[in-house]
N, CA, C and O atoms as a Tinker XYZ file with bonds, in Angstrom:
   444  protein
     1  N    108.796000   70.977000   92.812000    73     2
     2  CA   108.090000   71.093000   91.554000    64     1     3
     3  C    106.639000   71.523000   91.774000    63     2     4     5
     4  O    106.074000   72.240000   90.949000    81     3
     5  N    106.044000   71.095000   92.865000    73     3     6
     6  CA   104.647000   71.399000   93.117000    64     5     7
     7  C    104.411000   72.819000   93.592000    63     6     8     9
     8  O    103.284000   73.311000   93.529000    81     7
     9  N    105.465000   73.495000   94.074000    73     7    10
    10  CA   105.295000   74.848000   94.588000    64     9    11
    11  C    105.483000   75.928000   93.522000    63    10    12    13
    12  O    105.104000   77.078000   93.747000    81    11
    13  N    106.042000   75.594000   92.401000    73    11    14
    14  CA   106.307000   76.592000   91.356000    64    13    15
    15  C    105.026000   77.260000   90.864000    63    14    16    17
    16  O    104.996000   78.487000   90.769000    81    15
    17  N    103.956000   76.507000   90.545000    73    15    18
    18  CA   102.717000   77.187000   90.133000    64    17    19
    19  C    102.129000   78.063000   91.235000    63    18    20    21
    20  O    101.550000   79.113000   90.958000    81    19
    21  N    102.278000   77.636000   92.466000    73    19    22
    22  CA   101.784000   78.431000   93.592000    64    21    23
    23  C    102.552000   79.751000   93.693000    63    22    24    25
    24  O    101.941000   80.805000   93.870000    81    23
    25  N    103.874000   79.705000   93.584000    73    23    26
    26  CA   104.684000   80.917000   93.634000    64    25    27
    27  C    104.386000   81.842000   92.454000    63    26    28    29
    28  O    104.331000   83.061000   92.611000    81    27
    29  N    104.199000   81.258000   91.288000    73    27    30
    30  CA   103.869000   82.078000   90.111000    64    29    31
    31  C    102.508000   82.750000   90.264000    63    30    32    33
    32  O    102.343000   83.910000   89.886000    81    31
    33  N    101.545000   82.036000   90.810000    73    31    34
    34  CA   100.204000   82.600000   91.000000    64    33    35
    35  C    100.223000   83.730000   92.022000    63    34    36    37
    36  O     99.642000   84.790000   91.788000    81    35
    37  N    100.879000   83.514000   93.139000    73    35    38
    38  CA   100.966000   84.543000   94.184000    64    37    39
    39  C    101.752000   85.749000   93.667000    63    38    40    41
    40  O    101.363000   86.894000   93.900000    81    39
    41  N    102.855000   85.490000   92.968000    73    39    42
    42  CA   103.641000   86.594000   92.407000    64    41    43
    43  C    102.858000   87.396000   91.381000    63    42    44    45
    44  O    102.942000   88.624000   91.352000    81    43
    45  N    102.100000   86.707000   90.540000    73    43    46
    46  CA   101.269000   87.406000   89.545000    64    45    47
    47  C    100.180000   88.232000   90.197000    63    46    48    49
    48  O     99.901000   89.348000   89.759000    81    47
    49  N     99.554000   87.692000   91.251000    73    47    50
    50  CA    98.513000   88.438000   91.962000    64    49    51
    51  C     99.089000   89.686000   92.616000    63    50    52    53
    52  O     98.474000   90.752000   92.588000    81    51
    53  N    100.275000   89.545000   93.205000    73    51    54
    54  CA   100.927000   90.708000   93.831000    64    53    55
    55  C    101.285000   91.767000   92.788000    63    54    56    57
    56  O    101.117000   92.964000   93.026000    81    55
    57  N    101.772000   91.325000   91.648000    73    55    58
    58  CA   102.114000   92.259000   90.579000    64    57    59
    59  C    100.879000   92.993000   90.056000    63    58    60    61
    60  O    100.917000   94.205000   89.843000    81    59
    61  N     99.785000   92.254000   89.851000    73    59    62
    62  CA    98.550000   92.892000   89.386000    64    61    63
    63  C     98.006000   93.876000   90.416000    63    62    64    65
    64  O     97.529000   94.949000   90.047000    81    63
    65  N     98.070000   93.532000   91.697000    73    63    66
    66  CA    97.643000   94.448000   92.749000    64    65    67
    67  C     98.482000   95.721000   92.726000    63    66    68    69
    68  O     97.946000   96.827000   92.795000    81    67
    69  N     99.789000   95.560000   92.628000    73    67    70
    70  CA   100.701000   96.697000   92.595000    64    69    71
    71  C    100.378000   97.615000   91.415000    63    70    72    73
    72  O    100.288000   98.832000   91.580000    81    71
    73  N    100.206000   97.035000   90.231000    73    71    74
    74  CA    99.937000   97.845000   89.042000    64    73    75
    75  C     98.575000   98.538000   89.113000    63    74    76    77
    76  O     98.433000   99.676000   88.666000    81    75
    77  N     97.581000   97.858000   89.671000    73    75    78
    78  CA    96.249000   98.455000   89.792000    64    77    79
    79  C     96.255000   99.636000   90.757000    63    78    80    81
    80  O     95.691000  100.689000   90.459000    81    79
    81  N     96.885000   99.464000   91.900000    73    79    82
    82  CA    96.928000  100.545000   92.893000    64    81    83
    83  C     97.747000  101.716000   92.368000    63    82    84    85
    84  O     97.364000  102.870000   92.559000    81    83
    85  N     98.856000  101.438000   91.718000    73    83    86
    86  CA    99.682000  102.505000   91.155000    64    85    87
    87  C     98.907000  103.290000   90.099000    63    86    88    89
    88  O     98.997000  104.516000   90.040000    81    87
    89  N     98.148000  102.581000   89.267000    73    87    90
    90  CA    97.340000  103.235000   88.242000    64    89    91
    91  C     96.261000  104.116000   88.880000    63    90    92    93
    92  O     96.008000  105.227000   88.414000    81    91
    93  N     95.636000  103.624000   89.932000    73    91    94
    94  CA    94.599000  104.398000   90.618000    64    93    95
    95  C     95.170000  105.680000   91.221000    63    94    96    97
    96  O     94.571000  106.748000   91.096000    81    95
    97  N     96.315000  105.573000   91.866000    73    95    98
    98  CA    96.934000  106.755000   92.471000    64    97    99
    99  C     97.354000  107.764000   91.396000    63    98   100   101
   100  O     97.196000  108.972000   91.576000    81    99
   101  N     97.884000  107.267000   90.289000    73    99   102
   102  CA    98.298000  108.161000   89.214000    64   101   103
   103  C     97.098000  108.873000   88.595000    63   102   104   105
   104  O     97.187000  110.049000   88.244000    81   103
   105  N     95.962000  108.153000   88.457000    73   103   106
   106  CA    94.759000  108.791000   87.911000    64   105   107
   107  C     94.247000  109.881000   88.844000    63   106   108   109
   108  O     93.792000  110.926000   88.380000    81   107
   109  N     94.314000  109.652000   90.149000    73   107   110
   110  CA    93.863000  110.680000   91.100000    64   109   111
   111  C     94.765000  111.911000   91.053000    63   110   112   113
   112  O     94.274000  113.037000   91.134000    81   111
   113  N     96.066000  111.714000   90.923000    73   111   114
   114  CA    96.974000  112.862000   90.792000    64   113   115
   115  C     96.718000  113.620000   89.488000    63   114   116   117
   116  O     96.740000  114.851000   89.471000    81   115
   117  N     96.479000  112.898000   88.408000    73   115   118
   118  CA    96.199000  113.543000   87.128000    64   117   119
   119  C     94.883000  114.307000   87.180000    63   118   120   121
   120  O     94.771000  115.389000   86.604000    81   119
   121  N     93.880000  113.751000   87.869000    73   119   122
   122  CA    92.603000  114.456000   88.021000    64   121   123
   123  C     92.798000  115.737000   88.815000    63   122   124   125
   124  O     92.207000  116.765000   88.485000    81   123
   125  N     93.614000  115.689000   89.853000    73   123   126
   126  CA    93.888000  116.881000   90.660000    64   125   127
   127  C     94.541000  117.965000   89.795000    63   126   128   129
   128  O     94.156000  119.133000   89.855000    81   127
   129  N     95.525000  117.569000   88.995000    73   127   130
   130  CA    96.188000  118.538000   88.107000    64   129   131
   131  C     95.223000  119.092000   87.062000    63   130   132   133
   132  O     95.252000  120.283000   86.753000    81   131
   133  N     94.369000  118.224000   86.521000    73   131   134
   134  CA    93.405000  118.661000   85.506000    64   133   135
   135  C     92.404000  119.657000   86.074000    63   134   136   137
   136  O     92.082000  120.656000   85.430000    81   135
   137  N     91.911000  119.387000   87.280000    73   135   138
   138  CA    90.958000  120.306000   87.902000    64   137   139
   139  C     91.611000  121.642000   88.224000    63   138   140   141
   140  O     90.993000  122.693000   88.054000    81   139
   141  N     92.853000  121.609000   88.686000    73   139   142
   142  CA    93.562000  122.861000   88.961000    64   141   143
   143  C     93.852000  123.633000   87.673000    63   142   144   145
   144  O     93.849000  124.864000   87.676000    81   143
   145  N     94.098000  122.930000   86.591000    73   143   146
   146  CA    94.307000  123.589000   85.302000    64   145   147
   147  C     93.023000  124.270000   84.836000    63   146   148   149
   148  O     93.053000  125.402000   84.354000    81   147
   149  N     91.885000  123.567000   84.985000    73   147   150
   150  CA    90.593000  124.174000   84.631000    64   149   151
   151  C     90.352000  125.439000   85.444000    63   150   152   153
   152  O     89.920000  126.462000   84.913000    81   151
   153  N     90.636000  125.354000   86.730000    73   151   154
   154  CA    90.427000  126.500000   87.617000    64   153   155
   155  C     91.378000  127.632000   87.267000    63   154   156   157
   156  O     90.988000  128.799000   87.294000    81   155
   157  N     92.612000  127.303000   86.941000    73   155   158
   158  CA    93.594000  128.327000   86.567000    64   157   159
   159  C     93.254000  129.010000   85.266000    63   158   160   161
   160  O     93.496000  130.207000   85.109000    81   159
   161  N     92.689000  128.257000   84.319000    73   159   162
   162  CA    92.288000  128.868000   83.052000    64   161   163
   163  C     91.033000  129.715000   83.207000    63   162   164   165
   164  O     90.879000  130.731000   82.529000    81   163
   165  N     90.140000  129.304000   84.092000    73   163   166
   166  CA    88.918000  130.070000   84.321000    64   165   167
   167  C     89.196000  131.355000   85.111000    63   166   168   169
   168  O     88.535000  132.374000   84.908000    81   167
   169  N     90.175000  131.293000   86.009000    73   167   170
   170  CA    90.518000  132.450000   86.847000    64   169   171
   171  C     92.030000  132.662000   86.832000    63   170   172   173
   172  O     92.717000  132.251000   87.767000    81   171
   173  N     92.555000  133.292000   85.794000    73   171   174
   174  CA    94.013000  133.491000   85.733000    64   173   175
   175  C     94.532000  134.461000   86.790000    63   174   176   177
   176  O     95.735000  134.505000   87.050000    81   175
   177  N     93.649000  135.229000   87.395000    73   175   178
   178  CA    94.086000  136.219000   88.379000    64   177   179
   179  C     94.557000  135.599000   89.690000    63   178   180   181
   180  O     95.218000  136.271000   90.482000    81   179
   181  N     94.228000  134.327000   89.937000    73   179   182
   182  CA    94.686000  133.714000   91.189000    64   181   183
   183  C     96.115000  133.197000   91.080000    63   182   184   185
   184  O     96.727000  132.864000   92.095000    81   183
   185  N     96.649000  133.125000   89.881000    73   183   186
   186  CA    98.061000  132.819000   89.695000    64   185   187
   187  C     98.452000  131.373000   89.926000    63   186   188   189
   188  O     99.514000  131.100000   90.486000    81   187
   189  N     97.612000  130.446000   89.504000    73   187   190
   190  CA    97.976000  129.030000   89.614000    64   189   191
   191  C     98.978000  128.668000   88.535000    63   190   192   193
   192  O     98.836000  129.080000   87.383000    81   191
   193  N     99.979000  127.909000   88.902000    73   191   194
   194  CA   100.963000  127.433000   87.933000    64   193   195
   195  C    100.425000  126.140000   87.344000    63   194   196   197
   196  O    100.103000  125.206000   88.079000    81   195
   197  N    100.327000  126.082000   86.018000    73   195   198
   198  CA    99.759000  124.914000   85.366000    64   197   199
   199  C    100.641000  123.691000   85.593000    63   198   200   201
   200  O    101.864000  123.758000   85.471000    81   199
   201  N     99.997000  122.571000   85.925000    73   199   202
   202  CA   100.718000  121.331000   86.158000    64   201   203
   203  C    101.177000  121.136000   87.583000    63   202   204   205
   204  O    101.700000  120.075000   87.922000    81   203
   205  N    100.994000  122.133000   88.421000    73   203   206
   206  CA   101.419000  122.034000   89.811000    64   205   207
   207  C    100.197000  121.783000   90.688000    63   206   208   209
   208  O     99.095000  122.225000   90.363000    81   207
   209  N    100.388000  121.087000   91.780000    73   207   210
   210  CA    99.278000  120.783000   92.680000    64   209   211
   211  C     99.275000  121.791000   93.819000    63   210   212   213
   212  O    100.288000  121.997000   94.488000    81   211
   213  N     98.114000  122.420000   94.030000    73   211   214
   214  CA    97.962000  123.412000   95.095000    64   213   215
   215  C     96.854000  122.961000   96.049000    63   214   216   217
   216  O     96.018000  122.130000   95.696000    81   215
   217  N     96.860000  123.512000   97.237000    73   215   218
   218  CA    95.852000  123.190000   98.236000    64   217   219
   219  C     94.530000  123.871000   97.873000    63   218   220   221
   220  O     94.519000  125.075000   97.615000    81   219
   221  N     93.407000  123.126000   97.846000    73   219   222
   222  CA    92.118000  123.735000   97.481000    64   221   223
   223  C     91.685000  124.838000   98.449000    63   222   224   225
   224  O     91.052000  125.807000   98.030000    81   223
   225  N     92.016000  124.707000   99.732000    73   223   226
   226  CA    91.638000  125.739000  100.694000    64   225   227
   227  C     92.389000  127.047000  100.422000    63   226   228   229
   228  O     91.821000  128.132000  100.552000    81   227
   229  N     93.649000  126.942000  100.050000    73   227   230
   230  CA    94.440000  128.124000   99.711000    64   229   231
   231  C     93.888000  128.801000   98.462000    63   230   232   233
   232  O     93.821000  130.028000   98.383000    81   231
   233  N     93.495000  127.986000   97.491000    73   231   234
   234  CA    92.925000  128.534000   96.253000    64   233   235
   235  C     91.623000  129.263000   96.550000    63   234   236   237
   236  O     91.379000  130.348000   96.021000    81   235
   237  N     90.781000  128.667000   97.400000    73   235   238
   238  CA    89.510000  129.310000   97.762000    64   237   239
   239  C     89.749000  130.617000   98.512000    63   238   240   241
   240  O     89.049000  131.602000   98.281000    81   239
   241  N     90.727000  130.630000   99.401000    73   239   242
   242  CA    91.038000  131.863000  100.134000    64   241   243
   243  C     91.525000  132.965000   99.194000    63   242   244   245
   244  O     91.155000  134.129000   99.354000    81   243
   245  N     92.347000  132.602000   98.222000    73   243   246
   246  CA    92.823000  133.617000   97.283000    64   245   247
   247  C     91.690000  134.119000   96.396000    63   246   248   249
   248  O     91.675000  135.289000   96.013000    81   247
   249  N     90.748000  133.248000   96.069000    73   247   250
   250  CA    89.575000  133.698000   95.309000    64   249   251
   251  C     88.710000  134.629000   96.147000    63   250   252   253
   252  O     88.186000  135.616000   95.631000    81   251
   253  N     88.553000  134.330000   97.427000    73   251   254
   254  CA    87.756000  135.186000   98.311000    64   253   255
   255  C     88.389000  136.559000   98.472000    63   254   256   257
   256  O     87.682000  137.557000   98.617000    81   255
   257  N     89.723000  136.616000   98.446000    73   255   258
   258  CA    90.400000  137.909000   98.560000    64   257   259
   259  C     90.182000  138.756000   97.313000    63   258   260   261
   260  O     90.072000  139.980000   97.395000    81   259
   261  N     90.120000  138.097000   96.159000    73   259   262
   262  CA    89.974000  138.840000   94.900000    64   261   263
   263  C     88.545000  139.292000   94.645000    63   262   264   265
   264  O     88.323000  140.376000   94.106000    81   263
   265  N     87.573000  138.469000   95.028000    73   263   266
   266  CA    86.172000  138.811000   94.777000    64   265   267
   267  C     85.316000  138.291000   95.918000    63   266   268   269
   268  O     85.693000  137.338000   96.600000    81   267
   269  N     84.156000  138.919000   96.129000    73   267   270
   270  CA    83.279000  138.437000   97.205000    64   269   271
   271  C     82.752000  137.026000   96.893000    63   270   272   273
   272  O     82.714000  136.602000   95.738000    81   271
   273  N     82.352000  136.323000   97.939000    73   271   274
   274  CA    81.904000  134.941000   97.801000    64   273   275
   275  C     80.671000  134.829000   96.906000    63   274   276   277
   276  O     80.479000  133.815000   96.234000    81   275
   277  N     79.841000  135.865000   96.896000    73   275   278
   278  CA    78.625000  135.825000   96.086000    64   277   279
   279  C     78.926000  135.878000   94.585000    63   278   280   281
   280  O     78.143000  135.382000   93.776000    81   279
   281  N     80.054000  136.477000   94.218000    73   279   282
   282  CA    80.392000  136.608000   92.798000    64   281   283
   283  C     81.148000  135.399000   92.244000    63   282   284   285
   284  O     81.334000  135.291000   91.032000    81   283
   285  N     81.580000  134.501000   93.108000    73   283   286
   286  CA    82.266000  133.293000   92.645000    64   285   287
   287  C     81.211000  132.360000   92.049000    63   286   288   289
   288  O     80.210000  132.052000   92.695000    81   287
   289  N     81.439000  131.921000   90.836000    73   287   290
   290  CA    80.435000  131.110000   90.141000    64   289   291
   291  C     80.282000  129.739000   90.779000    63   290   292   293
   292  O     81.175000  129.244000   91.468000    81   291
   293  N     79.123000  129.140000   90.531000    73   291   294
   294  CA    78.861000  127.812000   91.068000    64   293   295
   295  C     79.779000  126.775000   90.441000    63   294   296   297
   296  O     80.141000  125.792000   91.087000    81   295
   297  N     80.154000  126.989000   89.192000    73   295   298
   298  CA    81.058000  126.062000   88.513000    64   297   299
   299  C     82.428000  126.058000   89.198000    63   298   300   301
   300  O     83.039000  125.003000   89.368000    81   299
   301  N     82.899000  127.228000   89.583000    73   299   302
   302  CA    84.178000  127.337000   90.274000    64   301   303
   303  C     84.110000  126.672000   91.640000    63   302   304   305
   304  O     85.035000  125.960000   92.032000    81   303
   305  N     83.027000  126.898000   92.362000    73   303   306
   306  CA    82.863000  126.265000   93.666000    64   305   307
   307  C     82.760000  124.746000   93.535000    63   306   308   309
   308  O     83.246000  124.014000   94.396000    81   307
   309  N     82.127000  124.271000   92.459000    73   307   310
   310  CA    82.036000  122.828000   92.223000    64   309   311
   311  C     83.405000  122.231000   91.930000    63   310   312   313
   312  O     83.704000  121.127000   92.386000    81   311
   313  N     84.238000  122.938000   91.180000    73   311   314
   314  CA    85.595000  122.460000   90.906000    64   313   315
   315  C     86.399000  122.395000   92.204000    63   314   316   317
   316  O     87.134000  121.433000   92.427000    81   315
   317  N     86.268000  123.399000   93.054000    73   315   318
   318  CA    86.988000  123.397000   94.334000    64   317   319
   319  C     86.490000  122.257000   95.218000    63   318   320   321
   320  O     87.278000  121.623000   95.921000    81   319
   321  N     85.190000  121.997000   95.184000    73   319   322
   322  CA    84.631000  120.882000   95.951000    64   321   323
   323  C     85.192000  119.549000   95.448000    63   322   324   325
   324  O     85.535000  118.675000   96.245000    81   323
   325  N     85.284000  119.399000   94.127000    73   323   326
   326  CA    85.869000  118.181000   93.559000    64   325   327
   327  C     87.341000  118.042000   93.934000    63   326   328   329
   328  O     87.821000  116.936000   94.184000    81   327
   329  N     88.052000  119.165000   93.974000    73   327   330
   330  CA    89.455000  119.143000   94.397000    64   329   331
   331  C     89.590000  118.634000   95.829000    63   330   332   333
   332  O     90.462000  117.819000   96.130000    81   331
   333  N     88.718000  119.126000   96.707000    73   331   334
   334  CA    88.779000  118.712000   98.105000    64   333   335
   335  C     88.447000  117.227000   98.266000    63   334   336   337
   336  O     89.101000  116.520000   99.033000    81   335
   337  N     87.435000  116.762000   97.543000    73   335   338
   338  CA    87.040000  115.355000   97.629000    64   337   339
   339  C     88.152000  114.461000   97.102000    63   338   340   341
   340  O     88.487000  113.452000   97.724000    81   339
   341  N     88.724000  114.823000   95.965000    73   339   342
   342  CA    89.794000  114.024000   95.372000    64   341   343
   343  C     91.014000  113.988000   96.288000    63   342   344   345
   344  O     91.657000  112.948000   96.433000    81   343
   345  N     91.329000  115.118000   96.902000    73   343   346
   346  CA    92.468000  115.173000   97.833000    64   345   347
   347  C     92.230000  114.270000   99.033000    63   346   348   349
   348  O     93.129000  113.547000   99.461000    81   347
   349  N     91.032000  114.313000   99.570000    73   347   350
   350  CA    90.701000  113.474000  100.719000    64   349   351
   351  C     90.789000  111.990000  100.359000    63   350   352   353
   352  O     91.361000  111.200000  101.110000    81   351
   353  N     90.221000  111.612000   99.205000    73   351   354
   354  CA    90.242000  110.209000   98.793000    64   353   355
   355  C     91.667000  109.720000   98.547000    63   354   356   357
   356  O     92.014000  108.604000   98.932000    81   355
   357  N     92.477000  110.531000   97.922000    73   355   358
   358  CA    93.864000  110.165000   97.636000    64   357   359
   359  C     94.656000  109.985000   98.930000    63   358   360   361
   360  O     95.376000  108.999000   99.092000    81   359
   361  N     94.520000  110.933000   99.842000    73   359   362
   362  CA    95.251000  110.847000  101.106000    64   361   363
   363  C     94.761000  109.681000  101.959000    63   362   364   365
   364  O     95.558000  109.050000  102.654000    81   363
   365  N     93.457000  109.385000  101.915000    73   363   366
   366  CA    92.932000  108.241000  102.658000    64   365   367
   367  C     93.450000  106.934000  102.062000    63   366   368   369
   368  O     93.726000  105.984000  102.794000    81   367
   369  N     93.581000  106.883000  100.752000    73   367   370
   370  CA    94.094000  105.683000  100.090000    64   369   371
   371  C     95.547000  105.428000  100.462000    63   370   372   373
   372  O     95.950000  104.285000  100.678000    81   371
   373  N     96.324000  106.491000  100.536000    73   371   374
   374  CA    97.738000  106.339000  100.864000    64   373   375
   375  C     97.935000  105.888000  102.321000    63   374   376   377
   376  O     98.942000  105.248000  102.627000    81   375
   377  N     97.010000  106.203000  103.209000    73   375   378
   378  CA    97.156000  105.841000  104.612000    64   377   379
   379  C     96.799000  104.381000  104.902000    63   378   380   381
   380  O     97.227000  103.840000  105.922000    81   379
   381  N     96.026000  103.737000  104.028000    73   379   382
   382  CA    95.609000  102.361000  104.292000    64   381   383
   383  C     96.773000  101.396000  104.124000    63   382   384   385
   384  O     97.702000  101.643000  103.354000    81   383
   385  N     96.701000  100.287000  104.865000    73   383   386
   386  CA    97.837000   99.369000  105.004000    64   385   387
   387  C     98.410000   98.802000  103.705000    63   386   388   389
   388  O     99.586000   99.058000  103.450000    81   387
   389  N     97.709000   98.073000  102.879000    73   387   390
   390  CA    98.451000   97.535000  101.729000    64   389   391
   391  C     98.766000   98.594000  100.689000    63   390   392   393
   392  O     99.723000   98.456000   99.929000    81   391
   393  N     97.962000   99.657000  100.651000    73   391   394
   394  CA    98.162000  100.686000   99.633000    64   393   395
   395  C     99.366000  101.576000   99.947000    63   394   396   397
   396  O    100.026000  102.079000   99.038000    81   395
   397  N     99.648000  101.767000  101.240000    73   395   398
   398  CA   100.787000  102.615000  101.566000    64   397   399
   399  C    102.112000  101.949000  101.205000    63   398   400   401
   400  O    103.112000  102.640000  101.012000    81   399
   401  N    102.137000  100.621000  101.109000    73   399   402
   402  CA   103.346000   99.941000  100.647000    64   401   403
   403  C    103.603000  100.266000   99.183000    63   402   404   405
   404  O    104.733000  100.546000   98.784000    81   403
   405  N    102.539000  100.223000   98.392000    73   403   406
   406  CA   102.668000  100.548000   96.968000    64   405   407
   407  C    103.053000  102.010000   96.805000    63   406   408   409
   408  O    103.875000  102.346000   95.953000    81   407
   409  N    102.461000  102.880000   97.619000    73   407   410
   410  CA   102.781000  104.306000   97.537000    64   409   411
   411  C    104.235000  104.563000   97.901000    63   410   412   413
   412  O    104.905000  105.380000   97.270000    81   411
   413  N    104.713000  103.872000   98.906000    73   411   414
   414  CA   106.102000  104.058000   99.330000    64   413   415
   415  C    107.070000  103.539000   98.268000    63   414   416   417
   416  O    108.079000  104.185000   97.985000    81   415
   417  N    106.777000  102.394000   97.686000    73   415   418
   418  CA   107.644000  101.821000   96.658000    64   417   419
   419  C    107.638000  102.687000   95.394000    63   418   420   421
   420  O    108.677000  102.888000   94.765000    81   419
   421  N    106.462000  103.195000   95.034000    73   419   422
   422  CA   106.314000  103.983000   93.807000    64   421   423
   423  C    106.694000  105.451000   93.980000    63   422   424   425
   424  O    106.877000  106.163000   92.993000    81   423
   425  N    106.813000  105.902000   95.210000    73   423   426
   426  CA   107.215000  107.279000   95.455000    64   425   427
   427  C    106.078000  108.280000   95.536000    63   426   428   429
   428  O    106.309000  109.481000   95.395000    81   427
   429  N    104.841000  107.813000   95.762000    73   427   430
   430  CA   103.710000  108.717000   95.908000    64   429   431
   431  C    103.708000  109.302000   97.302000    63   430   432   433
   432  O    104.018000  108.615000   98.275000    81   431
   433  N    103.354000  110.584000   97.397000    73   431   434
   434  CA   103.271000  111.253000   98.690000    64   433   435
   435  C    101.914000  111.924000   98.812000    63   434   436   437
   436  O    101.227000  112.153000   97.817000    81   435
   437  N    101.540000  112.234000  100.038000    73   435   438
   438  CA   100.257000  112.882000  100.279000    64   437   439
   439  C    100.223000  114.261000   99.634000    63   438   440   441
   440  O    101.243000  114.940000   99.510000    81   439
   441  N     99.029000  114.649000   99.232000    73   439   442
   442  CA    98.832000  115.975000   98.620000    64   441   443
   443  C     98.737000  116.998000   99.734000    63   442   444
   444  O     98.571000  118.188000   99.466000    81   443
């Protein structure tokens, strides 16, 4: 009888941790898609598929092929920088010990 509140408390804490980490990972994926959508709408010539996640380095290379680096706007370079930072943070989060359990259970994979 004395262990029931302890089990409920530990179970609730684990559930809240799971939901918080899952929400954080989902927000990072949504931010990645949103930034790629902004970039695709600003530069339709690079051929980004809306809603799909692409590598920021590949996107930058395709932009460099289409136009010289000097003609790429600062706003576009800032979006690519945000894409790289978000990708790094997401992948680092998935590699850490308790977070990779949540990622594995929820089906999240590295970008």
